[in-house]
Amino acid sequence: MCFLYKDLLIALFIARNECACNPVLFFAILSNQRSGSGWFETLLNSHINVSSNGEIFSVIERRKNASSVLLTLDTVYNLDWLNSASKNECSAAIGLKWMLNQGLMEHHKEIAEYFNRKRVSVIFLFRRNLLRRMVSLLANSYDRYAKLLNGTHKSHVHSAEEADILSKYKPTIDSTLLLDDLKDMEMRAAKVLEYFNNTRHKILYYEDLVRNPNKLKHVQEFLGLPRLELTSRQVKIHRGPLSELIQNWDDVNKTLKGTVYESFLEADY
Ligand SMILES: *[C@@H]1O[C@H](CO)[C@@H](O)[C@H](O)[C@H]1NC(C)=O
Ligand SMILES: *[C@@H]1O[C@H](CO)[C@@H](O)[C@H](O)[C@H]1NC(C)=O
Ligand SMILES: *[C@@H]1O[C@H](CO)[C@@H](O)[C@H](O)[C@H]1NC(C)=O
Ligand SMILES: *[C@@H]1O[C@H](CO)[C@@H](O)[C@H](O)[C@H]1NC(C)=O
Ligand SMILES: *[C@@H]1O[C@H](CO)[C@@H](O)[C@H](O)[C@H]1NC(C)=O
């Protein structure tokens, strides 16, 4: 017999059996589209003790107002959310993936308060190279219409061949808006960090995760998980130098030269 939160006791005893006494950590991955969060979540879900329930707030109804947001969060963290990622009673970390443009910025006050009350830990996942993110955004929205892979839209792929087909499309970037767009992306990230500064959190960058396997160990530590090897079948779509991925490269190069974003031109990831 063990004593947990009173209101969860009965539910846990029915649902969690052998692991009923193991502590459960709640988390939320806060990220932006095309920043590697899909890949990151599949890595986490390859851990036997993790249930990350995906982009629950992509459904507009659930983020209509602050109360519908909090109700939805309750469903997840009271372990009532059933889908393919829900594993078994032995989940030691339970969470979801949440894009900044899915009600998070509008209702940040109520959400931060909720996170602090429920002891939800936050993982921020950002991309350092915002120009690469822009390429991925443009290519992804192009594919939504063009559907290059046998008529189906694929935002994530599982083979190098598929990745090659998708990356053949070279977007043109509006260089007159480029500096402002990059600045906006930066400001949003700074803002959300400020909003959730009092919440237990960890900041991750996609590029660091790709290059440094130790980062995933730190994530498991942060989530209080036994350390395991994590795997994903997802394949990176855009590889190689950006000069080969952008239609109007010279234009973009000229626009960013000598600005704080100049390093985005070079980095090869
Ligand atoms: C929030 O949205 C839900 C679902 O649409 C609705 O039933 C509820 O009345 C709304 N609550 C407030 C406070 O606006
Ligand atoms: C992880 O899952 C395994 C298998 O279901 C279970 O035996 C173990 O107790 C779980 N670990 C934690 C920390 O919950
Ligand atoms: C498209 O479909 C054909 C026939 O089913 C298959 O052979 C081919 O591999 C598919 N191509 C891609 C990129 O999925
Ligand atoms: C978060 O809070 C710490 C300590 O109060 C402060 O030093 C830091 O500048 C804050 N960061 C942001 C992004 O607001
Ligand atoms: C950008 O343009 C300059 C010339 O202005 C050129 O020297 C440099 O190689 C270009 N950078 C890239 C990454 O293509």
Short mmCIF file of C-alpha atoms and ligand atoms in Angstrom, two decimals:
data_model
loop_
_atom_site.label_atom_id
_atom_site.label_comp_id
_atom_site.label_asym_id
_atom_site.label_seq_id
_atom_site.Cartn_x
_atom_site.Cartn_y
_atom_site.Cartn_z
CA MET A 1 0.00 0.00 0.00
CA CYS A 2 1.29 3.41 -0.83
CA PHE A 3 -0.21 6.85 -0.43
CA LEU A 4 -0.31 9.13 -3.41
CA TYR A 5 -2.52 12.10 -4.15
CA LYS A 6 -5.85 11.21 -2.66
CA ASP A 7 -7.92 11.89 -5.76
CA LEU A 8 -5.68 9.74 -7.91
CA LEU A 9 -5.46 6.83 -5.56
CA ILE A 10 -8.35 4.80 -6.88
CA ALA A 11 -7.59 5.44 -10.54
CA LEU A 12 -3.97 4.49 -10.02
CA PHE A 13 -4.83 1.30 -8.26
CA ILE A 14 -7.09 0.20 -11.04
CA ALA A 15 -4.80 1.29 -13.86
CA ARG A 16 -1.26 0.98 -12.62
CA ASN A 17 -0.93 -2.30 -10.79
CA GLU A 18 2.74 -3.24 -10.41
CA CYS A 19 3.98 0.31 -10.93
CA ALA A 20 1.31 1.92 -8.75
CA CYS A 21 3.92 3.18 -6.32
CA ASN A 22 6.38 4.54 -8.90
CA PRO A 23 6.39 8.31 -9.14
CA VAL A 24 5.17 9.86 -12.39
CA LEU A 25 6.73 12.99 -13.79
CA PHE A 26 4.62 15.30 -15.96
CA PHE A 27 6.21 17.11 -18.85
CA ALA A 28 5.38 19.27 -21.85
CA ILE A 29 7.56 19.77 -24.92
CA LEU A 30 7.14 23.36 -26.09
CA SER A 31 8.35 23.92 -29.61
CA ASN A 32 7.70 25.35 -33.07
CA GLN A 33 6.73 23.62 -36.29
CA ARG A 34 9.72 22.24 -38.24
CA SER A 35 12.09 22.25 -35.28
CA GLY A 36 12.61 18.53 -34.87
CA SER A 37 9.96 18.05 -32.20
CA GLY A 38 8.28 15.17 -34.06
CA TRP A 39 11.60 13.36 -34.25
CA PHE A 40 12.38 14.22 -30.64
CA GLU A 41 9.04 12.88 -29.45
CA THR A 42 9.49 9.56 -31.26
CA LEU A 43 12.87 9.28 -29.53
CA LEU A 44 11.26 9.85 -26.15
CA ASN A 45 8.44 7.44 -26.86
CA SER A 46 10.98 4.73 -27.68
CA HIS A 47 11.68 4.72 -23.95
CA ILE A 48 9.56 2.07 -22.28
CA ASN A 49 8.63 4.38 -19.41
CA VAL A 50 7.58 7.40 -21.46
CA SER A 51 4.16 8.26 -22.84
CA SER A 52 4.20 11.45 -24.86
CA ASN A 53 0.79 11.96 -26.36
CA GLY A 54 1.58 14.08 -29.39
CA GLU A 55 0.22 17.42 -30.50
CA ILE A 56 -3.01 17.35 -28.56
CA PHE A 57 -3.64 21.06 -29.05
CA SER A 58 -3.65 20.88 -32.84
CA VAL A 59 -7.42 20.44 -32.32
CA ILE A 60 -8.84 23.97 -32.11
CA GLU A 61 -11.70 23.07 -29.74
CA ARG A 62 -9.21 22.16 -27.04
CA ARG A 63 -7.56 25.58 -27.07
CA LYS A 64 -10.63 27.76 -27.52
CA ASN A 65 -10.21 29.39 -24.15
CA ALA A 66 -8.12 28.99 -21.03
CA SER A 67 -10.61 26.67 -19.36
CA SER A 68 -10.76 24.25 -22.27
CA VAL A 69 -6.94 24.25 -22.32
CA LEU A 70 -6.73 23.40 -18.62
CA LEU A 71 -9.42 20.74 -18.90
CA THR A 72 -7.50 19.08 -21.72
CA LEU A 73 -4.30 19.18 -19.69
CA ASP A 74 -6.14 17.56 -16.78
CA THR A 75 -7.15 14.70 -19.03
CA VAL A 76 -3.53 14.08 -19.96
CA TYR A 77 -1.99 14.41 -16.54
CA ASN A 78 -4.73 12.48 -14.75
CA LEU A 79 -3.64 9.64 -17.05
CA ASP A 80 -7.03 9.44 -18.75
CA TRP A 81 -5.70 10.14 -22.21
CA LEU A 82 -5.87 7.03 -24.31
CA ASN A 83 -4.11 6.78 -27.62
CA SER A 84 -1.36 4.84 -29.30
CA ALA A 85 1.36 6.50 -27.22
CA SER A 86 -0.28 5.53 -23.93
CA LYS A 87 1.73 2.53 -22.92
CA ASN A 88 1.06 0.81 -19.70
CA GLU A 89 0.90 1.36 -16.00
CA CYS A 90 4.70 1.70 -15.93
CA SER A 91 4.94 5.11 -17.58
CA ALA A 92 7.26 7.18 -15.41
CA ALA A 93 7.02 10.33 -17.50
CA ILE A 94 3.81 11.49 -19.15
CA GLY A 95 3.44 14.44 -21.42
CA LEU A 96 2.58 16.05 -24.69
CA LYS A 97 4.00 18.15 -27.47
CA TRP A 98 2.76 21.70 -27.82
CA MET A 99 3.51 24.23 -30.55
CA LEU A 100 3.81 27.87 -29.52
CA ASN A 101 1.09 28.85 -32.00
CA GLN A 102 -1.45 26.47 -30.47
CA GLY A 103 -2.91 28.71 -27.77
CA LEU A 104 0.21 28.67 -25.65
CA MET A 105 1.15 32.32 -26.04
CA GLU A 106 -2.43 33.59 -25.64
CA HIS A 107 -3.08 31.68 -22.43
CA HIS A 108 0.45 31.63 -21.04
CA LYS A 109 -0.53 33.02 -17.65
CA GLU A 110 -3.07 30.34 -16.83
CA ILE A 111 -0.87 27.63 -18.31
CA ALA A 112 2.24 28.64 -16.35
CA GLU A 113 0.17 28.74 -13.19
CA TYR A 114 -1.22 25.29 -13.96
CA PHE A 115 2.24 23.89 -14.72
CA ASN A 116 3.59 25.20 -11.43
CA ARG A 117 0.66 23.89 -9.44
CA LYS A 118 0.78 20.43 -11.06
CA ARG A 119 4.58 20.36 -11.13
CA VAL A 120 4.78 19.96 -14.88
CA SER A 121 8.34 20.18 -16.23
CA VAL A 122 8.89 21.97 -19.51
CA ILE A 123 11.28 21.03 -22.28
CA PHE A 124 11.84 23.84 -24.77
CA LEU A 125 12.97 22.60 -28.14
CA PHE A 126 14.24 25.30 -30.48
CA ARG A 127 16.27 25.44 -33.61
CA ARG A 128 19.43 27.52 -33.64
CA ASN A 129 19.50 27.98 -37.39
CA LEU A 130 16.23 29.76 -38.12
CA LEU A 131 17.03 30.04 -41.81
CA ARG A 132 17.03 26.26 -42.03
CA ARG A 133 13.75 26.20 -40.20
CA MET A 134 12.37 28.61 -42.77
CA VAL A 135 13.42 26.33 -45.63
CA SER A 136 11.70 23.44 -43.95
CA LEU A 137 8.53 25.45 -43.34
CA LEU A 138 8.31 26.61 -46.95
CA ALA A 139 9.06 23.18 -48.37
CA ASN A 140 6.55 21.54 -46.05
CA SER A 141 3.76 23.91 -47.00
CA TYR A 142 4.62 23.43 -50.67
CA ASP A 143 4.33 19.67 -50.27
CA ARG A 144 0.97 20.07 -48.61
CA TYR A 145 -0.30 21.10 -52.08
CA ALA A 146 2.06 19.31 -54.42
CA LYS A 147 2.14 16.00 -52.52
CA LEU A 148 5.36 14.78 -54.06
CA LEU A 149 5.31 11.32 -52.55
CA ASN A 150 2.72 9.44 -54.58
CA GLY A 151 0.03 11.95 -53.88
CA THR A 152 0.33 11.95 -50.12
CA HIS A 153 1.62 14.78 -47.99
CA LYS A 154 4.48 13.74 -45.74
CA SER A 155 5.78 16.06 -43.04
CA HIS A 156 8.11 13.35 -41.73
CA VAL A 157 9.82 10.60 -43.66
CA HIS A 158 11.42 7.26 -42.91
CA SER A 159 13.82 6.73 -45.79
CA ALA A 160 16.64 8.57 -47.55
CA GLU A 161 14.82 8.17 -50.89
CA GLU A 162 11.73 9.94 -49.60
CA ALA A 163 13.89 12.66 -48.07
CA ASP A 164 15.64 13.18 -51.42
CA ILE A 165 12.37 13.56 -53.28
CA LEU A 166 11.05 16.12 -50.81
CA SER A 167 14.27 18.10 -50.69
CA LYS A 168 14.40 18.47 -54.49
CA TYR A 169 11.95 21.32 -54.16
CA LYS A 170 13.95 24.51 -53.55
CA PRO A 171 11.93 27.28 -51.96
CA THR A 172 12.36 30.93 -52.82
CA ILE A 173 12.66 33.11 -49.74
CA ASP A 174 11.23 36.62 -49.74
CA SER A 175 14.40 38.51 -48.94
CA THR A 176 12.59 41.77 -48.28
CA LEU A 177 10.85 40.18 -45.29
CA LEU A 178 13.68 37.89 -44.26
CA LEU A 179 15.30 39.99 -41.52
CA ASP A 180 11.95 40.83 -39.94
CA ASP A 181 10.82 37.22 -40.09
CA LEU A 182 13.99 35.98 -38.41
CA LYS A 183 13.67 38.65 -35.75
CA ASP A 184 10.04 37.63 -35.10
CA MET A 185 11.03 34.00 -34.64
CA GLU A 186 13.71 35.03 -32.16
CA MET A 187 11.36 37.28 -30.22
CA ARG A 188 8.76 34.55 -29.85
CA ALA A 189 11.32 32.19 -28.38
CA ALA A 190 12.56 34.87 -25.98
CA LYS A 191 9.00 35.64 -24.93
CA VAL A 192 8.02 32.08 -24.16
CA LEU A 193 11.18 31.62 -22.11
CA GLU A 194 10.19 34.64 -20.11
CA TYR A 195 6.60 33.40 -19.64
CA PHE A 196 7.72 30.05 -18.27
CA ASN A 197 10.83 31.18 -16.48
CA ASN A 198 9.43 30.16 -13.09
CA THR A 199 8.50 26.69 -14.29
CA ARG A 200 11.02 23.87 -13.99
CA HIS A 201 12.49 23.72 -17.46
CA LYS A 202 15.25 22.66 -19.77
CA ILE A 203 16.21 24.36 -23.04
CA LEU A 204 17.23 22.15 -25.94
CA TYR A 205 18.38 22.97 -29.44
CA TYR A 206 17.70 20.63 -32.31
CA GLU A 207 21.23 21.03 -33.69
CA ASP A 208 22.78 20.02 -30.35
CA LEU A 209 20.57 16.94 -30.12
CA VAL A 210 21.67 15.88 -33.59
CA ARG A 211 25.36 16.35 -32.89
CA ASN A 212 25.71 15.38 -29.27
CA PRO A 213 24.26 12.05 -28.06
CA ASN A 214 24.89 13.11 -24.46
CA LYS A 215 22.03 15.56 -24.76
CA LEU A 216 19.53 12.71 -24.76
CA LYS A 217 21.06 11.37 -21.57
CA HIS A 218 20.54 14.75 -19.95
CA VAL A 219 16.93 14.74 -21.08
CA GLN A 220 16.35 11.36 -19.46
CA GLU A 221 17.94 12.63 -16.27
CA PHE A 222 15.76 15.72 -16.36
CA LEU A 223 12.67 13.49 -16.67
CA GLY A 224 13.84 11.18 -13.89
CA LEU A 225 14.02 8.17 -16.20
CA PRO A 226 16.25 5.13 -16.14
CA ARG A 227 18.80 5.70 -18.91
CA LEU A 228 18.15 3.76 -22.10
CA GLU A 229 19.21 3.93 -25.74
CA LEU A 230 16.57 5.93 -27.62
CA THR A 231 15.75 5.37 -31.28
CA SER A 232 13.71 6.91 -34.07
CA ARG A 233 13.05 5.81 -37.64
CA GLN A 234 12.62 9.36 -38.89
CA VAL A 235 15.08 10.64 -41.47
CA LYS A 236 16.24 14.23 -41.84
CA ILE A 237 14.77 15.79 -45.01
CA HIS A 238 17.07 18.73 -45.79
CA ARG A 239 20.76 17.93 -45.69
CA GLY A 240 23.86 19.63 -47.09
CA PRO A 241 24.68 23.29 -47.54
CA LEU A 242 21.81 25.76 -47.62
CA SER A 243 23.12 27.25 -50.85
CA GLU A 244 21.80 24.11 -52.55
CA LEU A 245 18.44 24.22 -50.85
CA ILE A 246 17.34 27.77 -51.58
CA GLN A 247 16.32 28.95 -55.04
CA ASN A 248 17.41 32.59 -54.68
CA TRP A 249 20.54 31.87 -52.70
CA ASP A 250 22.56 34.90 -53.85
CA ASP A 251 19.78 37.17 -52.78
CA VAL A 252 19.54 35.55 -49.35
CA ASN A 253 23.30 35.54 -48.94
CA LYS A 254 23.46 39.23 -49.71
CA THR A 255 20.61 40.04 -47.32
CA LEU A 256 22.16 38.30 -44.34
CA LYS A 257 25.78 39.23 -44.95
CA GLY A 258 27.04 41.50 -42.20
CA THR A 259 23.96 40.99 -40.00
CA VAL A 260 23.68 39.07 -36.71
CA TYR A 261 22.22 36.22 -38.76
CA GLU A 262 25.22 35.79 -41.03
CA SER A 263 26.24 32.53 -39.33
CA PHE A 264 22.97 30.92 -40.50
CA LEU A 265 24.42 30.96 -44.04
CA GLU A 266 27.31 28.68 -43.24
CA ALA A 267 26.21 26.12 -40.68
CA ASP A 268 25.83 22.72 -42.26
CA TYR A 269 23.01 21.12 -40.25
C1 LIG B 1 -14.69 27.73 -23.31
O1 LIG B 1 -14.94 26.91 -24.43
C2 LIG B 1 -15.81 25.83 -24.14
C3 LIG B 1 -15.82 24.89 -25.34
O2 LIG B 1 -16.10 25.57 -26.52
C4 LIG B 1 -17.18 26.39 -23.78
O3 LIG B 1 -18.09 25.33 -23.52
C5 LIG B 1 -17.02 27.25 -22.55
O4 LIG B 1 -18.28 27.87 -22.23
C6 LIG B 1 -15.98 28.33 -22.75
N1 LIG B 1 -15.69 28.93 -21.45
C7 LIG B 1 -15.48 30.23 -21.30
C8 LIG B 1 -15.15 30.69 -19.93
O5 LIG B 1 -15.57 31.01 -22.23
C1 LIG B 2 9.67 1.04 -16.51
O1 LIG B 2 8.91 0.03 -17.14
C2 LIG B 2 9.27 -1.25 -16.73
C3 LIG B 2 8.55 -2.27 -17.62
O2 LIG B 2 7.19 -1.95 -17.77
C4 LIG B 2 8.94 -1.44 -15.26
O3 LIG B 2 9.29 -2.74 -14.82
C5 LIG B 2 9.72 -0.39 -14.47
O4 LIG B 2 9.38 -0.45 -13.10
C6 LIG B 2 9.42 1.00 -15.01
N1 LIG B 2 10.31 1.97 -14.39
C7 LIG B 2 9.84 3.07 -13.82
C8 LIG B 2 10.89 4.01 -13.25
O5 LIG B 2 8.66 3.34 -13.77
C1 LIG B 3 5.01 5.17 -55.31
O1 LIG B 3 4.21 4.05 -55.60
C2 LIG B 3 4.86 3.05 -56.38
C3 LIG B 3 3.84 1.98 -56.72
O2 LIG B 3 3.07 1.62 -55.60
C4 LIG B 3 6.04 2.50 -55.57
O3 LIG B 3 6.70 1.51 -56.31
C5 LIG B 3 6.99 3.65 -55.26
O4 LIG B 3 8.03 3.17 -54.46
C6 LIG B 3 6.25 4.77 -54.55
N1 LIG B 3 7.17 5.89 -54.43
C7 LIG B 3 7.33 6.56 -53.30
C8 LIG B 3 8.31 7.68 -53.34
O5 LIG B 3 6.72 6.31 -52.27
C1 LIG B 4 14.72 33.98 -15.65
O1 LIG B 4 14.92 34.23 -14.29
C2 LIG B 4 16.27 34.33 -13.92
C3 LIG B 4 16.38 34.42 -12.41
O2 LIG B 4 15.34 35.17 -11.87
C4 LIG B 4 16.87 35.54 -14.63
O3 LIG B 4 18.23 35.66 -14.28
C5 LIG B 4 16.75 35.34 -16.12
O4 LIG B 4 17.21 36.47 -16.80
C6 LIG B 4 15.29 35.09 -16.50
N1 LIG B 4 15.24 34.72 -17.91
C7 LIG B 4 14.29 35.16 -18.72
C8 LIG B 4 14.35 34.67 -20.12
O5 LIG B 4 13.41 35.91 -18.37
C1 LIG B 5 28.02 34.77 -50.09
O1 LIG B 5 28.44 35.73 -50.99
C2 LIG B 5 29.83 36.06 -50.92
C3 LIG B 5 30.11 37.17 -51.90
O2 LIG B 5 29.43 38.30 -51.51
C4 LIG B 5 30.66 34.85 -51.22
O3 LIG B 5 32.03 35.16 -51.06
C5 LIG B 5 30.30 33.74 -50.25
O4 LIG B 5 30.98 32.57 -50.61
C6 LIG B 5 28.80 33.48 -50.27
N1 LIG B 5 28.51 32.54 -49.21
C7 LIG B 5 27.99 31.36 -49.44
C8 LIG B 5 27.82 30.49 -48.23
O5 LIG B 5 27.65 30.97 -50.52
#
